[in-house]
Coordinates of C-alpha atoms and ligand atoms in Angstrom, one line a residue:
M1 CA 102.5 144.5 121.0
S2 CA 103.2 144.3 117.2
S3 CA 104.3 141.0 115.8
E4 CA 107.4 142.7 114.3
T5 CA 108.6 143.9 117.7
L6 CA 108.2 140.3 119.1
D7 CA 110.1 138.9 116.0
V8 CA 113.1 141.2 116.7
I9 CA 113.1 140.4 120.4
E10 CA 112.7 136.8 120.0
L11 CA 115.6 136.9 117.8
L12 CA 117.8 138.8 120.2
L13 CA 116.8 136.4 123.0
T14 CA 117.5 133.4 120.9
A15 CA 121.1 134.7 120.0
E16 CA 122.0 135.6 123.6
I17 CA 120.7 132.2 125.0
Y18 CA 122.3 130.3 122.1
N19 CA 125.6 131.9 122.4
N20 CA 125.9 131.2 126.2
Q21 CA 124.3 127.7 126.5
E22 CA 126.9 125.1 125.5
E23 CA 124.2 122.4 125.2
L24 CA 122.4 124.1 122.5
I25 CA 123.1 123.1 119.0
V26 CA 122.1 124.2 115.5
N27 CA 119.0 122.0 115.4
D28 CA 117.7 124.1 118.3
I29 CA 117.5 127.2 116.2
P30 CA 114.0 127.7 114.6
S31 CA 114.2 127.1 110.9
K32 CA 113.2 130.5 109.9
I33 CA 116.1 132.1 111.8
R34 CA 118.5 129.2 111.0
K35 CA 118.1 129.8 107.1
T36 CA 119.5 133.2 107.4
L37 CA 122.4 132.4 109.7
W38 CA 123.3 129.3 108.0
D39 CA 126.9 128.7 106.9
A40 CA 127.1 126.6 103.8
K41 CA 130.8 125.8 104.3
T42 CA 130.8 124.4 107.8
R43 CA 126.9 123.3 107.5
N44 CA 126.6 124.8 110.8
V45 CA 125.5 128.0 112.5
A46 CA 128.6 128.8 114.7
K47 CA 128.6 130.6 117.9
P48 CA 128.2 133.4 118.6
I49 CA 125.7 134.6 116.4
K50 CA 125.4 138.4 115.9
P51 CA 122.1 139.6 114.6
N52 CA 122.2 142.7 112.4
K53 CA 119.7 144.9 110.6
T54 CA 120.4 143.0 107.2
M55 CA 119.7 139.6 108.8
I56 CA 116.5 140.9 110.3
K57 CA 115.3 142.4 106.9
T58 CA 115.8 138.9 105.4
M59 CA 114.4 136.9 108.1
F60 CA 111.2 138.8 108.8
G61 CA 111.0 141.4 106.0
I62 CA 111.5 144.1 108.6
E63 CA 112.7 147.3 107.0
D64 CA 113.6 149.3 110.1
T65 CA 114.9 147.3 113.1
E66 CA 115.0 150.6 115.3
S67 CA 111.4 151.4 114.9
A68 CA 110.3 147.7 115.1
L69 CA 112.1 147.8 118.6
K70 CA 109.9 150.7 119.7
I71 CA 107.3 150.1 122.3
N72 CA 104.8 152.8 122.8
G73 CA 107.1 155.0 120.9
K74 CA 110.1 154.4 123.1
P75 CA 113.0 152.4 122.3
F76 CA 112.9 148.9 124.1
A77 CA 115.0 149.2 127.2
Y78 CA 116.9 145.9 126.9
A79 CA 118.3 146.1 123.4
I80 CA 120.6 148.2 121.6
V81 CA 121.2 148.7 117.7
D82 CA 124.7 149.9 116.7
A83 CA 124.2 152.8 114.4
Y84 CA 127.6 152.1 112.8
T85 CA 127.7 148.3 112.4
G86 CA 123.9 147.7 112.4
N87 CA 124.4 145.1 115.0
A88 CA 121.5 144.4 117.3
R89 CA 121.9 142.7 120.7
L90 CA 120.4 142.6 124.2
T91 CA 122.1 145.1 126.7
E92 CA 124.8 143.8 128.9
G93 CA 123.3 141.5 131.7
S94 CA 119.8 142.1 130.6
L95 CA 118.8 138.8 129.4
D96 CA 116.6 137.9 132.5
A97 CA 114.8 141.0 132.5
A98 CA 114.2 141.0 128.8
A99 CA 113.0 137.4 129.0
E100 CA 110.7 138.2 131.8
W101 CA 109.1 140.9 129.8
F102 CA 108.9 138.8 126.7
K103 CA 107.2 136.0 128.4
K104 CA 104.3 138.4 129.5
Q105 CA 103.5 139.4 125.9
E106 CA 100.6 138.2 124.0
G107 CA 101.4 135.3 121.7
A108 CA 104.8 134.8 123.5
R109 CA 103.8 131.4 124.7
D110 CA 103.3 130.0 121.2
R111 CA 106.7 131.2 120.3
I112 CA 108.3 129.7 123.2
L113 CA 106.6 126.3 122.4
E114 CA 108.0 126.5 118.8
N115 CA 111.6 127.8 119.6
P116 CA 113.7 125.2 121.4
V117 CA 116.3 127.8 122.4
L118 CA 113.6 129.8 124.3
A119 CA 112.1 126.6 125.6
Y120 CA 115.7 125.5 127.1
Y121 CA 115.7 128.8 128.8
F122 CA 112.2 129.1 130.2
G123 CA 112.1 125.4 131.1
N124 CA 115.6 124.7 132.1
V125 CA 117.6 127.8 133.0
A126 CA 115.4 130.8 134.1
E127 CA 115.2 131.6 137.8
E128 CA 111.7 130.7 137.9
K129 CA 111.4 127.5 135.6
D130 CA 108.2 127.1 133.8
A131 CA 107.0 123.5 134.2
G132 CA 104.8 123.7 131.3
V133 CA 107.7 124.2 128.9
D134 CA 109.4 120.9 127.9
Y135 CA 112.6 121.7 126.0
K136 CA 113.1 118.0 124.7
A137 CA 109.4 118.1 123.2
V138 CA 109.8 121.4 121.7
A139 CA 113.3 120.4 120.2
S140 CA 111.9 117.2 118.7
K141 CA 109.2 119.2 116.9
N142 CA 111.7 121.6 115.3
P143 CA 112.7 120.5 111.9
P144 CA 116.4 119.5 111.8
K145 CA 119.0 121.2 109.5
E146 CA 118.7 118.2 107.0
A147 CA 115.0 119.1 106.4
S148 CA 115.9 122.4 105.0
R149 CA 116.8 123.6 101.4
E150 CA 120.1 125.3 102.8
W151 CA 121.3 121.8 103.7
I152 CA 120.9 120.5 100.2
E153 CA 122.4 123.6 98.7
S154 CA 125.6 123.4 101.0
I155 CA 126.1 119.9 99.7
I156 CA 125.6 120.9 96.1
E157 CA 128.0 123.7 96.7
E158 CA 130.5 121.2 97.8
L159 CA 130.0 118.9 94.8
S160 CA 130.3 121.7 92.3
E161 CA 133.7 122.6 94.0
G162 CA 135.0 119.0 93.4
K163 CA 136.6 117.9 90.3
G164 CA 133.8 119.7 88.2
N165 CA 131.6 116.7 87.7
G166 CA 129.4 117.1 90.6
R167 CA 127.1 119.5 88.9
E168 CA 126.6 117.1 86.0
W169 CA 125.3 114.5 88.4
L170 CA 122.6 116.7 89.5
K171 CA 120.9 116.5 86.2
L172 CA 120.4 112.7 86.9
A173 CA 118.1 113.1 90.0
Y174 CA 115.8 115.6 91.5
I175 CA 116.7 116.4 95.0
K176 CA 114.1 117.8 97.5
A177 CA 114.2 119.0 100.9
P178 CA 111.6 117.7 103.3
E179 CA 110.4 121.3 103.8
E180 CA 109.6 121.4 100.2
V181 CA 107.8 118.1 100.1
R182 CA 103.9 118.6 99.7
E183 CA 102.7 115.1 100.2
S184 CA 102.1 114.1 103.7
M185 CA 101.6 110.8 105.6
D186 CA 98.2 111.7 107.0
E187 CA 96.9 112.5 103.6
L188 CA 97.6 108.9 102.5
I189 CA 95.2 106.0 103.2
L190 CA 97.3 103.0 103.9
T191 CA 96.5 99.3 104.5
E192 CA 97.4 97.8 107.7
R193 CA 100.2 96.0 106.0
Q194 CA 101.5 99.3 104.8
K195 CA 101.4 101.0 108.1
N196 CA 103.3 98.1 109.5
E197 CA 106.1 98.4 106.9
L198 CA 106.1 102.1 107.4
Q199 CA 106.9 101.5 111.2
K200 CA 109.5 98.9 110.2
I201 CA 111.1 101.4 107.9
E202 CA 111.2 104.1 110.7
L203 CA 112.6 101.6 113.3
A204 CA 115.4 100.6 111.0
I205 CA 116.5 104.2 110.4
K206 CA 116.3 105.2 114.1
N207 CA 118.2 102.0 115.0
K208 CA 121.0 102.1 112.4
E209 CA 123.7 101.9 115.2
H210 CA 122.2 98.9 116.6
F211 CA 122.1 97.0 113.1
R212 CA 125.7 98.0 112.7
N213 CA 126.6 96.7 116.1
I214 CA 124.9 93.3 115.6
G215 CA 126.6 93.1 112.2
L216 CA 123.3 93.1 110.2
Y217 CA 124.1 95.6 107.2
D218 CA 121.4 94.5 104.6
I219 CA 118.6 96.5 105.7
G220 CA 117.0 99.6 104.4
K221 CA 116.2 98.4 100.8
V222 CA 112.5 98.4 100.0
L223 CA 110.5 97.7 96.9
F224 CA 107.1 99.2 96.4
V225 CA 105.0 97.2 93.9
G226 CA 101.7 98.2 92.4
P227 CA 99.7 99.7 89.6
P228 CA 100.2 103.3 88.7
G229 CA 98.3 105.7 90.9
T230 CA 98.3 103.7 94.0
G231 CA 100.4 106.2 96.0
K232 CA 104.1 104.8 95.7
T233 CA 105.6 108.1 94.8
S234 CA 103.5 110.0 97.4
F235 CA 104.5 107.4 100.1
A236 CA 108.3 107.8 99.3
R237 CA 107.9 111.7 99.5
A238 CA 105.8 111.8 102.5
L239 CA 108.4 109.6 104.2
S240 CA 111.0 112.0 103.5
K241 CA 108.9 114.7 105.3
K242 CA 108.1 112.4 108.2
L243 CA 111.7 111.4 108.8
S244 CA 113.1 114.9 107.8
I245 CA 115.6 113.6 105.4
P246 CA 116.1 114.7 101.9
I247 CA 114.8 112.5 99.0
V248 CA 117.0 112.0 95.9
E249 CA 114.4 111.0 93.2
V250 CA 115.7 108.9 90.2
H251 CA 113.9 108.3 87.1
L252 CA 115.5 105.4 85.2
S253 CA 114.5 107.1 82.0
M254 CA 116.7 110.1 83.2
I255 CA 119.8 108.0 83.4
T256 CA 119.5 105.9 80.5
D257 CA 121.5 107.1 77.6
Q258 CA 121.7 106.2 74.0
Y259 CA 125.1 105.0 74.7
L260 CA 124.7 102.0 77.0
G261 CA 128.1 102.5 78.5
E262 CA 127.1 105.9 79.6
T263 CA 124.0 104.4 81.1
S264 CA 126.2 102.3 83.4
K265 CA 128.3 105.2 84.5
N266 CA 125.3 107.2 85.1
I267 CA 124.0 104.7 87.4
D268 CA 127.2 104.8 89.4
R269 CA 127.1 108.4 89.3
V270 CA 123.6 108.7 90.6
F271 CA 124.3 106.2 93.6
A272 CA 127.5 108.3 94.5
L273 CA 125.3 111.4 94.4
A274 CA 122.8 109.9 96.8
K275 CA 125.6 109.0 99.2
K276 CA 126.7 112.5 99.4
F277 CA 123.3 113.3 100.9
D278 CA 123.7 111.0 104.0
P279 CA 121.1 110.7 105.4
C280 CA 118.7 110.6 102.6
I281 CA 116.0 108.5 100.8
M282 CA 117.0 107.4 97.3
F283 CA 113.8 106.8 95.3
I284 CA 114.1 104.9 92.2
D285 CA 110.9 105.3 90.1
E286 CA 110.2 103.2 87.1
F287 CA 112.5 100.6 88.5
D288 CA 111.3 98.0 85.9
F289 CA 112.6 100.1 82.9
I290 CA 115.9 98.7 83.5
A291 CA 115.5 95.9 85.9
T292 CA 113.6 93.7 83.3
S293 CA 114.2 90.1 83.3
R294 CA 117.8 89.3 82.4
T295 CA 116.7 86.2 80.6
A296 CA 114.3 87.8 78.3
E297 CA 114.8 87.2 74.7
G298 CA 116.6 89.5 72.4
E299 CA 118.2 91.4 75.0
H300 CA 121.6 93.1 74.2
A301 CA 124.6 92.4 76.1
A302 CA 124.8 96.1 76.8
I303 CA 121.5 96.1 78.6
K304 CA 122.7 93.1 80.7
Q305 CA 125.8 95.1 81.6
A306 CA 123.6 98.1 82.7
V307 CA 121.3 95.8 84.8
N308 CA 124.4 94.0 86.3
T309 CA 125.8 97.6 87.2
L310 CA 122.4 98.4 88.8
L311 CA 122.4 95.4 90.8
K312 CA 125.9 95.9 92.1
A313 CA 125.3 99.6 93.0
I314 CA 122.3 98.3 95.0
D315 CA 124.5 95.9 96.7
N316 CA 127.2 98.5 97.5
T317 CA 124.6 100.7 99.1
S318 CA 123.8 100.4 102.6
L319 CA 121.5 102.3 105.2
V320 CA 123.9 101.5 107.9
E321 CA 127.0 102.4 106.2
D322 CA 126.0 105.2 103.7
G323 CA 122.8 106.5 105.4
V324 CA 120.9 105.8 102.2
L325 CA 117.5 104.3 102.5
L326 CA 116.7 102.9 99.1
I327 CA 113.2 102.6 97.8
A328 CA 112.5 101.4 94.4
A329 CA 109.0 101.5 92.7
T330 CA 107.7 99.4 90.0
N331 CA 104.4 98.8 88.3
H332 CA 105.1 95.4 87.0
T333 CA 106.0 92.4 89.3
R334 CA 106.5 90.0 86.4
K335 CA 109.3 92.1 84.9
L336 CA 111.6 91.6 87.6
D337 CA 113.7 88.6 88.1
E338 CA 114.7 86.5 91.0
A339 CA 118.1 88.4 91.4
V340 CA 116.4 91.7 91.8
W341 CA 113.9 90.4 94.4
R342 CA 116.5 89.1 96.6
R343 CA 118.2 92.5 96.8
F344 CA 115.2 93.9 98.7
D345 CA 114.6 93.3 102.4
E346 CA 111.0 94.6 102.4
I347 CA 108.3 94.4 99.7
V348 CA 105.4 96.7 100.0
D349 CA 102.3 96.1 98.1
F350 CA 100.4 98.9 96.7
E351 CA 97.2 97.6 95.6
R352 CA 93.9 99.3 94.3
P353 CA 92.1 100.6 97.2
T354 CA 89.3 98.6 98.8
L355 CA 85.7 100.2 99.2
E356 CA 86.4 101.4 102.8
M357 CA 89.8 102.9 101.6
R358 CA 88.1 104.6 98.8
K359 CA 85.7 106.3 101.0
D360 CA 88.6 107.3 103.2
I361 CA 90.7 108.7 100.3
L362 CA 87.5 110.6 99.1
D363 CA 87.0 112.1 102.4
T364 CA 90.7 113.1 102.7
I365 CA 90.6 114.8 99.2
L366 CA 87.2 116.4 99.9
R367 CA 88.5 117.8 103.3
R368 CA 88.9 121.3 102.3
I369 CA 86.1 121.5 99.8
E370 CA 82.7 122.7 100.8
G371 CA 79.6 120.4 100.3
D372 CA 77.9 117.5 102.0
I373 CA 78.7 114.5 100.0
D374 CA 77.9 111.0 100.5
T375 CA 81.3 109.6 99.9
E376 CA 80.3 106.0 100.7
S377 CA 77.9 105.9 97.8
I378 CA 80.7 107.4 95.6
A379 CA 83.1 104.7 96.8
K380 CA 80.7 102.1 95.8
K381 CA 80.4 103.3 92.2
T382 CA 84.4 103.4 91.9
E383 CA 85.6 99.8 92.1
E384 CA 88.9 99.3 90.5
Y385 CA 89.7 103.1 90.8
T386 CA 93.1 104.2 92.2
G387 CA 93.7 107.0 94.5
S388 CA 95.0 108.9 91.7
D389 CA 91.7 108.2 89.6
L390 CA 89.7 109.3 92.6
R391 CA 91.6 112.7 92.7
M392 CA 90.9 113.2 89.0
V393 CA 87.2 112.6 89.6
V394 CA 87.2 115.2 92.3
R395 CA 89.0 117.7 90.2
E396 CA 86.6 117.0 87.3
A397 CA 83.7 117.5 89.8
V398 CA 85.3 120.9 91.1
L399 CA 85.7 122.1 87.6
S400 CA 82.0 121.4 86.4
A401 CA 81.0 123.1 89.6
L402 CA 82.9 126.1 88.8
L403 CA 81.3 126.2 85.4
E404 CA 78.2 127.0 87.3
N405 CA 79.9 129.5 89.4
R406 CA 80.0 127.3 92.4
Y407 CA 82.8 126.7 94.9
N408 CA 80.8 124.0 96.8
L409 CA 80.2 120.5 95.5
V410 CA 76.9 118.5 95.3
Q411 CA 76.5 114.9 95.0
S412 CA 75.6 115.0 91.3
D413 CA 78.9 116.8 90.5
L414 CA 80.8 113.8 91.7
E415 CA 78.5 111.4 90.2
S416 CA 78.7 112.9 86.7
A417 CA 82.6 113.0 87.0
V418 CA 82.6 109.2 87.9
K419 CA 80.4 108.7 84.8
S420 CA 82.5 110.7 82.5
F421 CA 85.8 108.9 83.9
D422 CA 84.4 105.7 83.3
R423 CA 83.5 106.7 79.7
R424 CA 87.1 107.9 79.3
S425 CA 88.7 104.9 80.5
G426 CA 86.4 102.9 78.5
L427 CA 87.6 104.7 75.5
K428 CA 91.3 104.2 76.6
M429 CA 90.6 100.7 76.8
T430 CA 89.3 100.2 73.3
A431 CA 92.1 102.3 71.8
F432 CA 94.5 100.0 73.6
I433 CA 92.9 96.9 72.1
E434 CA 92.8 98.4 68.8
E435 CA 96.5 99.1 68.8
Ligands
ADP501 N1 96.2 105.4 99.3 C1 95.9 106.6 98.7 N2 95.6 107.6 99.6 C2 95.5 109.0 99.2 N3 95.8 109.4 98.1 C3 96.2 108.5 97.4 C4 96.3 107.1 97.4 N4 96.9 106.5 96.4 C5 97.1 107.5 95.5 N5 96.8 108.6 96.1 C6 96.8 110.0 95.2 O1 97.0 109.9 93.9 C7 97.9 110.6 93.3 C8 99.0 109.8 92.6 O2 99.8 108.9 93.4 P1 101.3 108.7 93.3 O3 101.9 108.6 94.4 O4 101.8 109.3 92.1 O5 101.0 107.0 92.7 P2 102.2 106.2 92.0 O6 103.5 106.6 92.4 O7 101.8 104.8 92.7 O8 101.9 106.0 90.5 C9 98.5 111.4 94.5 O9 98.2 112.7 94.4 C10 98.1 110.7 95.7 O10 97.9 111.6 96.7
MG502 MG1 104.8 107.2 90.9

């Protein structure tokens, strides 16, 4: 059976079942199908869904629905394509027979286990229920609508229809859908404390209602502290993917304006923007850029005003009320004053990785690269290196292997990369001192 045939028949089954089972909701539709059916206005996939040839082309790149629906040269008995409207559907009353047929095809099981709508049918509705299909489990693996780019686009759409300033706000932040995030938690090597913090953040988000009920509103503000290259940005992004909620990335250098009054306004705007994306992560990078000690010498009143606006904006943002999980990242601890610290309920330390962590980081980076490398020995030679430094070392090693027409790595590639990295950072150090 060609996979195109199964694509179309899976879609027709999904439509039929989704339309007729009240319990099924938009998040049960597999994301590939959902993208095409998505309605930005209502942010939903309204019932009934009516697949047609154009949709099928968009979803699967299938040019000719009729021929995709042919089996051994004959049209599939349980479906019809309306020659006039291009609509495709199962024939009246043939759902059970079509499903029965589908189930027997090669590869069908994988499709059922990735499609909550089908899982619901085969596990809970069909005459002969399949005990091996757990709808709830399949549904929990399907990315929710908030994980998709369309979700973000529909909110942006709405923003632009507003009083006309919504679009402007978008210049103040990068907004990413979880499905676009490349970083993932299992590629990050975390300390026990970081893992523990991660669990707490997840629990806080999952139990928002509980916190509201008991009157604890001040949760969901986290400060990441540590030198550059220790995984702060990667952690925030990976969290967006793990929790399937968008991430609104704010760089304070993006919102500082030469006119400080404008900076204060931008701060308010960017927080208002994040609140539109409920639920989301708002990640404020370069936090120390503005949250410098307010008592520092020679500071203008206007900077103080901007800092105060920022602090007030943080106070007025809540995970419980606004659905915004606030994460700020800073390289410098000393630059932040007491008033800033107090605003965060969790501080997560990002330190330079230990020997053991360096080995694990190297193993992770080298996972897809051919070559038998003693990573422990490299880890021993890279004290003080951050995760980002280790990535650079591996990149350098890969490039020098390529110079010798090799795709695989040998120990000496990495060893020389470490040496040249040491030399370079040594240079950087002298340049810095001379400045
Ligand atoms: N603990 C770690 N485990 C795995 N990779 C790491 C770790 N720390 C840093 N890296 C890698 O280094 C790169 C830079 O990290 P990044 O998240 O930008 O650091 P930061 O935001 O702290 O400056 C990323 O590609 C990341 O994968
Ligand atoms: Mg960063």
